[in-house]
Amino acid sequence: MATARMEFHSETLSRTIPFQIILPNDLPEMMRAENHHYSRPAKTLFLLHGYTGGCSDWLCGSRIQEYSAAYNLAVVCPSGENSFYLDGPETGRGYGTHVGKELVTYVRDTFGLSARREDTLIGGLSMGGFGAIHTALAYPQTFSKAFALSSALIMHEVADMKPGQGNAVANYEYYRMVFGAPEELLKNANNPEEQIRRLLKEGEAIPGLYMACGTEDFLLKENRSFHRFLEENNIKHEYTESPGEHNWTFWNEYTEPAIRWMLEM
């Protein structure tokens, strides 16, 4: 398959920003003819990296190139820096709009990818798991399904933070910059729970959600809490736990099952 690292000028980030793309458009005819996934146009999967990561993480750490070929998936890996894929009021911090709208439009126009909702998917791990859920809920008419592995669903922890506090990952000032005023977080659109409440109130379709987390993961409590929230609100989703930590061993165990789930009718 074809792979490329590209840079383009992002209006939402006010600078040139890189992304990686995989296009399964050069497989031998024999391989395509024997694979029923090639009886349809390629679907597009946006894959989001974690905190301190970059747009090359999924290509280096996973078998995503193999899955791209096996399932006829164009894969786009944005650069989200340490943004949690959220928009900020400061100039050049439109990360949510960048991933959910700007980059979607750019790759569709540049590479002729499908513009159909059912052909547009998003996934991520850790910070990118949060980002995949939040972005899908922010743009439910764009993304039909999302998967989230070991998601950093830390809304309630951040909401309780006070100046001078923080955690092992970052300080209070970082979380305030990314999420906004902590005391307002649970009631605004940076909280996926509040996003779902608003979509339910408005009668909007909610993208399908697939979640997985390891039982030894430091984010297990947060994933269980969000799973309970989805159950309490009758949101259809898939949730699974198994032994595993916050690492590529676990994420590689669940990436292909997540992709298979996304491709189910």
XYZ file of N, CA and C in Angstrom:
795
model
N 0.831 -1.187 0.000
C 0.000 0.000 0.000
C 0.870 1.242 0.000
N 0.261 2.373 -0.347
C 0.997 3.631 -0.399
C 0.953 4.308 0.970
N 2.089 4.838 1.392
C 2.149 5.595 2.643
C 2.837 6.927 2.372
N 2.433 7.944 3.124
C 3.037 9.264 2.922
C 2.919 10.081 4.202
N 3.920 10.904 4.430
C 3.848 11.934 5.462
C 3.708 13.266 4.740
N 2.674 14.005 5.085
C 2.398 15.258 4.388
C 2.323 16.401 5.380
N 2.516 17.602 4.883
C 2.303 18.814 5.653
C 1.407 19.738 4.844
N 0.495 20.408 5.518
C -0.329 21.402 4.842
C -0.632 22.526 5.814
N -1.012 23.663 5.265
C -1.277 24.812 6.134
C -2.655 24.678 6.744
N -2.696 24.692 8.066
C -3.941 24.578 8.804
C -4.399 25.963 9.250
N -5.598 26.338 8.822
C -6.164 27.602 9.278
C -6.506 27.530 10.762
N -6.965 26.375 11.217
C -7.400 26.257 12.612
C -6.225 26.266 13.588
N -5.030 25.853 13.124
C -3.855 25.830 13.982
C -2.863 26.939 13.647
N -3.157 27.695 12.613
C -2.352 28.865 12.226
C -0.907 28.517 11.925
N -0.696 27.352 11.319
C 0.661 26.952 10.954
C 0.598 25.709 10.062
N 1.755 25.332 9.541
C 1.863 24.092 8.783
C 1.894 22.934 9.764
N 1.115 21.915 9.483
C 0.970 20.787 10.423
C 1.103 19.477 9.644
N 1.782 18.467 10.202
C 1.939 17.203 9.486
C 0.820 16.207 9.769
N 0.669 15.255 8.881
C -0.154 14.077 9.133
C 0.402 12.934 8.300
N 0.073 11.720 8.701
C 0.445 10.520 7.958
C -0.802 9.946 7.306
N -0.625 9.342 6.154
C -1.756 8.702 5.483
C -1.312 7.379 4.869
N -2.193 6.415 4.936
C -2.005 5.107 4.301
C -3.148 4.916 3.314
N -2.816 4.562 2.084
C -3.822 4.347 1.046
C -3.664 2.942 0.469
N -4.668 2.087 0.643
C -4.564 0.713 0.122
C -4.998 0.645 -1.347
N -4.369 1.472 -2.177
C -4.824 1.598 -3.567
C -3.861 0.982 -4.579
N -2.851 0.243 -4.081
C -1.886 -0.314 -5.019
C -1.658 -1.808 -4.789
N -2.650 -2.472 -4.158
C -2.513 -3.913 -3.951
C -2.657 -4.650 -5.275
N -1.946 -5.763 -5.452
C -2.097 -6.558 -6.665
C -3.549 -6.991 -6.860
N -3.973 -7.082 -8.088
C -5.342 -7.441 -8.408
C -5.732 -8.766 -7.767
N -4.825 -9.722 -7.706
C -5.140 -11.027 -7.134
C -5.540 -10.904 -5.666
N -4.835 -10.043 -4.911
C -5.144 -9.862 -3.500
C -6.490 -9.159 -3.319
N -6.785 -8.202 -4.182
C -8.056 -7.477 -4.072
C -9.231 -8.358 -4.485
N -9.038 -9.172 -5.507
C -10.132 -9.995 -6.016
C -10.587 -11.029 -4.998
N -9.694 -11.448 -4.124
C -10.030 -12.480 -3.137
C -10.496 -11.887 -1.809
N -10.634 -10.578 -1.744
C -10.980 -9.901 -0.498
C -12.294 -9.139 -0.686
N -13.348 -9.539 0.026
C -14.662 -8.927 -0.180
C -14.700 -7.461 0.237
N -13.728 -6.987 1.038
C -13.711 -5.584 1.427
C -13.419 -4.675 0.236
N -12.887 -5.248 -0.848
C -12.598 -4.450 -2.033
C -13.761 -4.428 -3.025
N -14.892 -4.967 -2.611
C -16.091 -4.843 -3.437
C -16.818 -3.531 -3.156
N -16.281 -2.732 -2.223
C -16.847 -1.431 -1.870
C -15.733 -0.381 -1.942
N -16.099 0.899 -1.955
C -15.065 1.945 -1.875
C -14.345 1.868 -0.527
N -13.135 2.365 -0.494
C -12.379 2.379 0.755
C -13.080 3.248 1.798
N -13.098 2.776 3.020
C -13.538 3.594 4.139
C -12.314 4.326 4.693
N -12.554 5.375 5.453
C -11.462 6.169 6.014
C -11.493 6.098 7.525
N -10.348 5.764 8.124
C -10.207 5.690 9.572
C -9.189 6.732 10.020
N -9.629 7.664 10.837
C -8.736 8.642 11.457
C -8.256 8.060 12.779
N -6.940 7.984 12.963
C -6.357 7.372 14.156
C -5.589 8.422 14.956
N -5.946 8.567 16.224
C -5.395 9.623 17.067
C -4.386 9.066 18.059
N -3.249 9.727 18.174
C -2.183 9.305 19.077
C -2.450 9.780 20.500
N -1.616 9.332 21.424
C -1.756 9.680 22.822
C -0.896 10.871 23.224
N -0.973 11.198 24.516
C -0.218 12.300 25.108
C 1.282 12.068 24.887
N 1.996 13.099 24.537
C 3.426 13.124 24.193
C 3.725 12.428 22.871
N 2.700 11.969 22.165
C 2.922 11.238 20.919
C 2.903 12.133 19.698
N 2.838 11.489 18.527
C 2.833 12.212 17.269
C 2.163 11.402 16.185
N 2.101 11.967 14.992
C 1.337 11.351 13.917
C 1.967 10.070 13.376
N 3.203 9.751 13.790
C 3.839 8.509 13.336
C 3.613 7.335 14.287
N 3.014 7.583 15.443
C 2.933 6.552 16.475
C 2.250 5.275 16.002
N 1.098 5.418 15.359
C 0.349 4.234 14.955
C 1.105 3.429 13.893
N 1.837 4.088 13.021
C 2.598 3.365 12.007
C 3.778 2.628 12.624
N 4.372 3.203 13.676
C 5.539 2.585 14.315
C 5.149 1.522 15.337
N 4.036 1.716 16.044
C 3.711 0.855 17.164
C 2.721 -0.245 16.881
N 1.999 -0.172 15.766
C 0.918 -1.122 15.510
C 1.064 -1.777 14.135
N 0.115 -2.637 13.829
C 0.069 -3.323 12.535
C -0.936 -2.641 11.606
N -1.086 -1.338 11.754
C -2.146 -0.660 11.028
C -1.947 -0.711 9.515
N -0.717 -0.786 9.030
C -0.527 -0.904 7.583
C -1.090 -2.230 7.078
N -0.890 -3.278 7.855
C -1.450 -4.584 7.494
C -2.977 -4.525 7.486
N -3.556 -3.881 8.497
C -5.019 -3.803 8.586
C -5.587 -2.915 7.484
N -4.859 -1.876 7.117
C -5.298 -1.029 6.014
C -5.482 -1.850 4.739
N -4.517 -2.711 4.468
C -4.599 -3.555 3.272
C -5.674 -4.620 3.411
N -5.759 -5.232 4.586
C -6.696 -6.340 4.781
C -8.146 -5.886 4.715
N -8.433 -4.664 5.183
C -9.823 -4.219 5.302
C -10.173 -3.056 4.379
N -9.293 -2.732 3.443
C -9.540 -1.649 2.493
C -9.887 -0.359 3.233
N -8.961 0.054 4.084
C -9.131 1.251 4.895
C -8.059 2.284 4.534
N -8.477 3.464 4.147
C -7.545 4.586 4.113
C -7.387 5.053 5.554
N -6.158 5.213 6.019
C -5.897 5.565 7.413
C -5.202 6.918 7.457
N -5.748 7.816 8.254
C -5.192 9.164 8.400
C -4.801 9.360 9.860
N -3.546 9.707 10.107
C -3.037 9.907 11.467
C -2.674 11.376 11.658
N -3.525 12.143 12.335
C -3.250 13.567 12.552
C -2.172 13.784 13.602
N -1.730 15.013 13.702
C -0.857 15.451 14.776
C -1.688 16.296 15.738
N -1.938 15.738 16.929
C -2.765 16.457 17.894
C -1.970 17.099 19.008
N -0.629 16.932 18.954
C 0.244 17.446 20.007
C -0.320 16.995 21.370
N -0.325 17.837 22.385
C -0.856 17.434 23.700
C -2.181 18.124 23.995
N -3.031 18.198 22.998
C -4.224 19.041 23.033
C -5.480 18.364 23.544
N -5.473 17.040 23.708
C -6.693 16.262 23.945
C -7.686 16.446 22.801
N -7.208 16.962 21.678
C -8.025 17.170 20.484
C -9.226 18.067 20.786
N -8.979 19.091 21.600
C -10.006 20.052 21.960
C -9.659 21.426 21.380
N -10.684 22.191 21.061
C -10.478 23.578 20.642
C -10.200 24.445 21.863
N -9.269 25.379 21.712
C -9.023 26.380 22.733
C -9.327 27.757 22.190
N -9.574 28.739 23.052
C -9.895 30.088 22.579
C -8.693 30.827 22.018
N -7.489 30.340 22.346
C -6.295 31.023 21.869
C -6.104 30.788 20.363
N -5.525 31.757 19.689
C -5.217 31.594 18.269
C -4.319 30.371 18.066
N -4.646 29.563 17.078
C -3.826 28.401 16.758
C -4.071 27.196 17.627
N -5.197 27.146 18.359
C -5.486 25.987 19.201
C -6.820 25.339 18.825
N -7.150 25.342 17.548
C -8.391 24.728 17.094
C -8.224 23.257 16.761
N -7.726 22.471 17.726
C -7.403 21.065 17.448
C -8.641 20.222 17.140
N -9.727 20.470 17.846
C -10.934 19.695 17.593
C -11.483 19.949 16.203
N -11.528 21.211 15.804
C -11.993 21.553 14.465
C -11.025 21.037 13.401
N -9.745 21.061 13.718
C -8.739 20.560 12.772
C -8.991 19.100 12.422
N -9.171 18.263 13.449
C -9.346 16.827 13.205
C -10.751 16.509 12.709
N -11.751 17.146 13.300
C -13.124 16.778 12.990
C -13.686 17.378 11.722
N -13.060 18.433 11.220
C -13.608 19.103 10.038
C -12.549 19.426 8.993
N -11.518 20.191 9.406
C -10.542 20.685 8.439
C -9.779 19.555 7.755
N -9.211 18.635 8.532
C -8.428 17.550 7.950
C -9.323 16.573 7.195
N -10.520 16.338 7.703
C -11.474 15.473 6.992
C -11.725 16.015 5.591
N -12.022 17.300 5.514
C -12.291 17.922 4.212
C -11.062 17.863 3.307
N -9.888 18.123 3.878
C -8.662 18.155 3.070
C -8.355 16.791 2.457
N -8.409 15.723 3.249
C -8.051 14.416 2.696
C -9.121 13.907 1.743
N -10.360 14.240 1.992
C -11.412 13.848 1.048
C -11.195 14.524 -0.302
N -10.934 15.815 -0.274
C -10.755 16.555 -1.524
C -9.466 16.161 -2.238
N -8.393 15.942 -1.464
C -7.080 15.675 -2.074
C -6.968 14.259 -2.611
N -7.538 13.295 -1.900
C -7.351 11.887 -2.273
C -8.623 11.223 -2.783
N -9.685 11.976 -2.938
C -10.914 11.416 -3.484
C -11.562 10.389 -2.577
N -11.443 10.562 -1.264
C -12.006 9.605 -0.316
C -13.504 9.831 -0.138
N -14.187 8.797 0.286
C -15.637 8.850 0.437
C -16.043 9.934 1.433
N -17.106 10.660 1.100
C -17.648 11.684 1.993
C -18.858 11.167 2.768
N -19.141 9.893 2.658
C -20.312 9.351 3.346
C -20.017 9.121 4.825
N -21.003 9.399 5.661
C -20.858 9.196 7.108
C -20.501 7.753 7.424
N -21.167 6.812 6.783
C -20.930 5.400 7.081
C -19.534 4.933 6.659
N -18.840 5.729 5.870
C -17.489 5.386 5.441
C -16.415 6.151 6.215
N -16.814 6.926 7.218
C -15.872 7.766 7.953
C -15.849 7.369 9.413
N -14.688 6.899 9.880
C -14.523 6.308 11.204
C -13.382 7.000 11.941
N -13.365 6.859 13.260
C -12.293 7.479 14.043
C -11.958 6.583 15.231
N -10.673 6.547 15.593
C -10.235 5.750 16.734
C -9.021 6.374 17.375
N -8.686 5.903 18.569
C -7.515 6.440 19.233
C -7.203 5.701 20.505
N -6.058 6.034 21.082
C -5.621 5.406 22.327
C -5.232 6.477 23.335
N -5.524 6.217 24.595
C -5.179 7.113 25.703
C -5.773 8.508 25.463
N -4.951 9.548 25.392
C -5.479 10.874 25.063
C -6.250 10.820 23.748
N -5.762 10.013 22.799
C -6.445 9.871 21.521
C -7.750 9.111 21.621
N -7.892 8.254 22.659
C -9.171 7.603 22.900
C -10.213 8.626 23.326
N -9.802 9.499 24.256
C -10.677 10.618 24.611
C -11.009 11.427 23.360
N -9.974 11.740 22.567
C -10.181 12.546 21.371
C -11.107 11.901 20.364
N -11.009 10.581 20.196
C -11.874 9.886 19.241
C -13.331 9.976 19.673
N -13.587 9.746 20.975
C -14.952 9.844 21.481
C -15.466 11.265 21.355
N -14.677 12.228 21.817
C -15.125 13.621 21.794
C -15.349 14.116 20.373
N -14.443 13.790 19.461
C -14.572 14.267 18.087
C -15.784 13.653 17.399
N -16.009 12.352 17.610
C -17.178 11.706 17.016
C -18.467 12.342 17.526
N -18.496 12.669 18.820
C -19.702 13.278 19.391
C -19.855 14.737 18.961
N -18.746 15.410 18.702
C -18.803 16.797 18.223
C -19.242 16.871 16.768
N -18.937 15.821 15.995
C -19.278 15.784 14.571
C -20.023 14.490 14.244
N -21.210 14.311 14.826
C -21.940 13.044 14.632
C -22.458 12.843 13.218
N -22.527 13.913 12.422
C -22.945 13.768 11.038
C -21.772 13.404 10.128
N -20.554 13.457 10.674
C -19.360 13.106 9.899
C -18.907 11.684 10.197
N -18.866 11.314 11.481
C -18.334 10.014 11.897
C -19.463 9.073 12.322
N -19.455 7.876 11.766
C -20.494 6.911 12.113
C -20.117 6.071 13.315
N -18.809 5.814 13.514
C -18.367 4.976 14.623
C -17.013 5.460 15.136
N -16.768 5.149 16.403
C -15.486 5.494 17.022
C -15.031 4.354 17.913
N -13.720 4.116 17.948
C -13.202 3.181 18.954
C -12.186 3.899 19.821
N -12.109 3.480 21.085
C -11.294 4.175 22.062
C -10.636 3.150 22.982
N -9.310 3.108 22.982
C -8.551 2.146 23.774
C -7.863 2.870 24.926
N -8.050 2.365 26.144
C -7.400 2.940 27.335
C -7.610 4.445 27.400
N -8.832 4.868 27.231
C -9.118 6.284 27.030
C -8.862 7.136 28.275
N -8.284 8.302 28.056
C -8.015 9.254 29.141
C -9.259 10.095 29.400
N -10.284 9.447 29.923
C -11.564 10.104 30.203
C -11.508 10.731 31.593
N -10.682 11.754 31.717
C -10.313 12.296 33.022
C -11.112 13.550 33.374
N -12.297 13.703 32.825
C -13.072 14.927 33.021
C -13.331 15.212 34.499
N -13.715 14.183 35.247
C -14.071 14.395 36.648
C -12.844 14.718 37.500
N -11.723 14.088 37.181
C -10.487 14.417 37.896
C -10.101 15.868 37.659
N -10.154 16.294 36.399
C -9.786 17.674 36.078
C -10.760 18.659 36.721
N -12.033 18.318 36.718
C -13.041 19.215 37.284
C -12.808 19.478 38.764
N -12.175 18.540 39.452
C -11.921 18.684 40.889
C -10.597 19.377 41.201
N -9.797 19.681 40.179
C -8.477 20.259 40.418
C -8.566 21.710 40.868
N -7.627 22.072 41.739
C -7.499 23.447 42.222
C -6.091 23.951 41.890
N -5.910 25.273 41.838
C -4.571 25.803 41.577
C -3.531 25.202 42.506
N -2.381 24.863 41.928
C -1.316 24.228 42.690
C -1.370 22.721 42.658
N -2.489 22.170 42.161
C -2.620 20.720 42.058
C -2.251 20.263 40.653
N -2.435 18.990 40.396
C -2.132 18.369 39.119
C -2.079 16.874 39.335
N -1.404 16.160 38.462
C -1.197 14.725 38.661
C 0.175 14.361 38.104
N 0.448 13.068 37.987
C 1.772 12.635 37.544
C 2.053 12.996 36.087
N 1.016 13.331 35.346
C 1.171 13.634 33.920
C 1.451 15.113 33.683
N 0.678 15.987 34.327
C 0.802 17.419 34.044
C 0.262 18.231 35.213
N 0.523 19.538 35.181
C 0.100 20.398 36.275
C -1.256 21.050 36.003
N -1.740 21.740 37.018
C -3.048 22.390 36.941
C -3.122 23.347 35.757
N -2.076 24.125 35.518
C -2.088 25.125 34.453
C -2.279 24.492 33.082
N -1.654 23.332 32.880
C -1.841 22.626 31.608
C -3.303 22.220 31.431
N -3.881 21.609 32.460
C -5.261 21.138 32.338
C -6.229 22.298 32.160
N -5.957 23.420 32.809
C -6.817 24.587 32.626
C -6.719 25.111 31.200
N -5.509 25.120 30.640
C -5.341 25.562 29.262
C -6.098 24.663 28.295
N -6.005 23.362 28.506
C -6.593 22.409 27.558
C -8.108 22.310 27.709
N -8.593 22.158 28.941
C -10.015 21.900 29.174
C -10.821 23.159 29.491
N -10.146 24.286 29.748
C -10.849 25.459 30.231
C -10.971 25.417 31.741
N -11.708 26.360 32.304
C -11.850 26.449 33.754
C -12.374 25.127 34.311
N -11.617 24.449 35.186
C -12.055 23.143 35.694
C -13.448 23.154 36.301
N -13.794 24.229 37.013
C -15.094 24.271 37.683
C -16.262 24.322 36.705
N -15.972 24.602 35.438
C -17.025 24.656 34.426
C -17.032 23.449 33.496
N -16.053 22.567 33.635
C -15.842 21.499 32.659
C -17.026 20.551 32.528
N -17.587 20.097 33.627
C -18.611 19.056 33.545
C -19.887 19.525 32.866
N -20.053 20.848 32.746
C -21.264 21.378 32.132
C -21.034 21.953 30.739
N -19.837 21.756 30.190
C -19.602 22.298 28.848
C -19.255 21.201 27.849
N -19.072 21.595 26.601
C -18.920 20.633 25.506
C -17.563 19.964 25.460
N -16.638 20.285 26.370
C -15.382 19.537 26.457
C -15.553 18.242 27.240
N -16.714 18.032 27.811
C -17.034 16.825 28.569
C -17.877 15.903 27.698
N -17.385 14.724 27.320
C -18.176 13.820 26.478
C -19.532 13.442 27.070
N -19.636 13.409 28.387
C -20.939 13.115 28.990
C -21.938 14.222 28.668
N -21.493 15.465 28.760
C -22.373 16.585 28.424
C -22.688 16.600 26.927
N -21.723 16.217 26.104
C -21.997 16.106 24.666
C -23.146 15.138 24.412
N -23.116 13.995 25.075
C -24.157 12.990 24.871
C -25.502 13.501 25.372
N -25.524 14.176 26.501
C -26.788 14.728 27.004
C -27.395 15.683 25.980
N -26.552 16.510 25.378
C -27.049 17.474 24.400
C -27.554 16.778 23.144
N -26.828 15.750 22.678
C -27.271 15.029 21.494
C -28.598 14.321 21.743
N -28.744 13.745 22.932
C -30.012 13.093 23.278
C -31.152 14.109 23.309
N -30.904 15.260 23.882
C -31.928 16.308 23.975
C -32.335 16.794 22.596
N -31.358 16.870 21.690
C -31.622 17.376 20.335
C -32.095 16.287 19.381
N -32.105 15.044 19.833
C -32.540 13.944 18.984
C -31.562 13.583 17.887
N -30.287 13.913 18.095
C -29.249 13.628 17.091
C -28.779 12.175 17.199
N -28.353 11.624 16.066
C -27.788 10.273 16.064
C -26.456 10.282 16.791
N -26.243 9.283 17.633
C -24.983 9.165 18.374
C -24.125 8.100 17.696
N -22.891 8.427 17.335
C -22.027 7.436 16.682
C -21.859 6.184 17.547
N -21.668 5.045 16.886
C -21.380 3.818 17.615
C -20.047 3.928 18.334
N -19.974 3.359 19.539
C -18.773 3.470 20.360
C -18.268 2.097 20.767
N -16.972 1.891 20.624
C -16.294 0.667 21.062
C -15.194 1.081 22.019
N -15.171 0.482 23.227
C -14.167 0.830 24.229
C -13.508 -0.439 24.761
N -12.221 -0.341 25.047
C -11.493 -1.443 25.676
C -10.453 -0.851 26.616
N -10.259 -1.521 27.761
C -9.273 -1.047 28.725
C -8.710 -2.233 29.497
N -7.431 -2.189 29.793
C -6.790 -3.255 30.552
C -7.098 -3.156 32.039
N -7.187 -4.287 32.703
C -7.526 -4.298 34.125
C -6.380 -3.804 34.998
N -5.185 -3.694 34.439
C -4.058 -3.123 35.179
C -3.740 -1.696 34.715
N -4.606 -1.127 33.902
C -4.399 0.220 33.371
C -4.752 1.258 34.436
N -3.942 2.305 34.557
C -4.216 3.345 35.545
C -5.461 4.163 35.214
N -6.013 3.991 33.997
C -7.229 4.691 33.609
C -8.463 3.784 33.644
N -8.355 2.628 34.275
C -9.474 1.682 34.299
C -10.707 2.297 34.967
N -10.526 2.955 36.111
C -11.662 3.533 36.832
C -12.423 4.515 35.955
N -11.703 5.340 35.205
C -12.343 6.332 34.348
C -13.116 5.675 33.209
N -12.563 4.595 32.660
C -13.263 3.891 31.588
C -14.505 3.184 32.101
N -14.423 2.582 33.274
C -15.604 1.945 33.864
C -16.689 2.977 34.146
N -16.285 4.144 34.623
C -17.257 5.193 34.936
C -17.995 5.650 33.678
N -17.266 5.851 32.576
C -17.918 6.287 31.342
C -18.801 5.172 30.780
N -18.366 3.939 30.901
C -19.181 2.795 30.488
C -20.506 2.783 31.247
N -20.463 3.006 32.570
C -21.694 3.054 33.364
C -22.589 4.207 32.914
N -21.970 5.352 32.624
C -22.747 6.491 32.129
C -23.476 6.129 30.837
N -22.795 5.473 29.922
C -23.434 5.070 28.667
C -24.573 4.092 28.920
N -24.362 3.147 29.823
C -25.427 2.202 30.152
C -26.633 2.916 30.751
N -26.392 3.813 31.686
C -27.480 4.531 32.359
C -28.292 5.370 31.389
N -27.661 5.806 30.312
C -28.352 6.627 29.324
C -28.773 5.837 28.088
N -28.681 4.518 28.192
C -29.125 3.621 27.112
C -28.444 3.917 25.781
N -27.137 4.214 25.876
C -26.349 4.454 24.665
C -25.750 3.122 24.210
N -26.090 2.703 23.017
C -25.572 1.453 22.494
C -24.068 1.550 22.299
N -23.342 0.601 22.858
C -21.888 0.613 22.737
C -21.343 -0.769 23.066
N -20.072 -0.956 22.770
C -19.355 -2.194 23.086
C -18.248 -1.842 24.071
N -18.203 -2.563 25.189
C -17.173 -2.302 26.195
C -16.552 -3.625 26.621
N -15.226 -3.645 26.698
C -14.552 -4.871 27.108
C -13.339 -4.555 27.955
N -13.042 -5.463 28.891
C -11.843 -5.402 29.720
C -11.135 -6.743 29.641
N -9.827 -6.701 29.795
C -9.054 -7.933 29.915
C -7.718 -7.568 30.544
N -6.956 -8.548 31.018
C -5.650 -8.226 31.607
C -4.798 -7.413 30.641
N -4.201 -6.359 31.147
C -3.370 -5.525 30.289
C -3.054 -4.201 30.935
N -1.974 -3.603 30.484
C -1.530 -2.314 30.992
C -1.712 -1.240 29.922
N -1.183 -0.064 30.201
C -1.323 1.082 29.306
C -0.156 1.072 28.316
N -0.219 0.156 27.344
C 0.911 0.007 26.434
C 0.468 -0.628 25.118
N 1.443 -0.706 24.188
C 1.123 -1.218 22.856
C 0.762 -2.699 22.868
N 1.206 -3.435 23.848
C 0.806 -4.839 23.927
C -0.711 -4.948 24.001
N -1.308 -4.151 24.875
C -2.773 -4.163 24.989
C -3.428 -3.549 23.759
N -2.934 -2.409 23.313
C -3.570 -1.734 22.175
C -3.516 -2.582 20.914
N -2.422 -3.311 20.716
C -2.343 -4.189 19.549
C -3.293 -5.378 19.659
N -3.611 -5.761 20.884
C -4.563 -6.863 21.065
C -5.962 -6.467 20.610
N -6.292 -5.184 20.725
C -7.671 -4.762 20.473
C -7.864 -3.912 19.226
N -6.812 -3.533 18.543
C -6.994 -2.699 17.352
C -7.762 -3.434 16.261
N -7.365 -4.648 15.948
C -8.083 -5.368 14.893
C -9.506 -5.716 15.297
N -9.775 -6.207 16.521
C -11.172 -6.407 16.905
C -12.002 -5.129 16.815
N -11.397 -3.996 17.170
C -12.126 -2.733 17.060
C -12.448 -2.411 15.608
N -11.492 -2.640 14.722
C -11.729 -2.390 13.298
C -12.810 -3.318 12.771
N -12.761 -4.583 13.138
C -13.787 -5.527 12.705
C -15.179 -5.068 13.167
N -15.251 -4.619 14.419
C -16.530 -4.126 14.957
C -17.018 -2.924 14.146
N -16.108 -2.031 13.783
C -16.496 -0.853 13.025
C -17.048 -1.201 11.636
N -16.552 -2.278 11.083
C -16.951 -2.640 9.721
C -18.208 -3.491 9.675
N -18.726 -3.870 10.837
C -19.983 -4.603 10.859
C -21.112 -3.697 10.388
N -22.053 -4.267 9.698
C -23.198 -3.481 9.208
C -24.107 -3.114 10.358
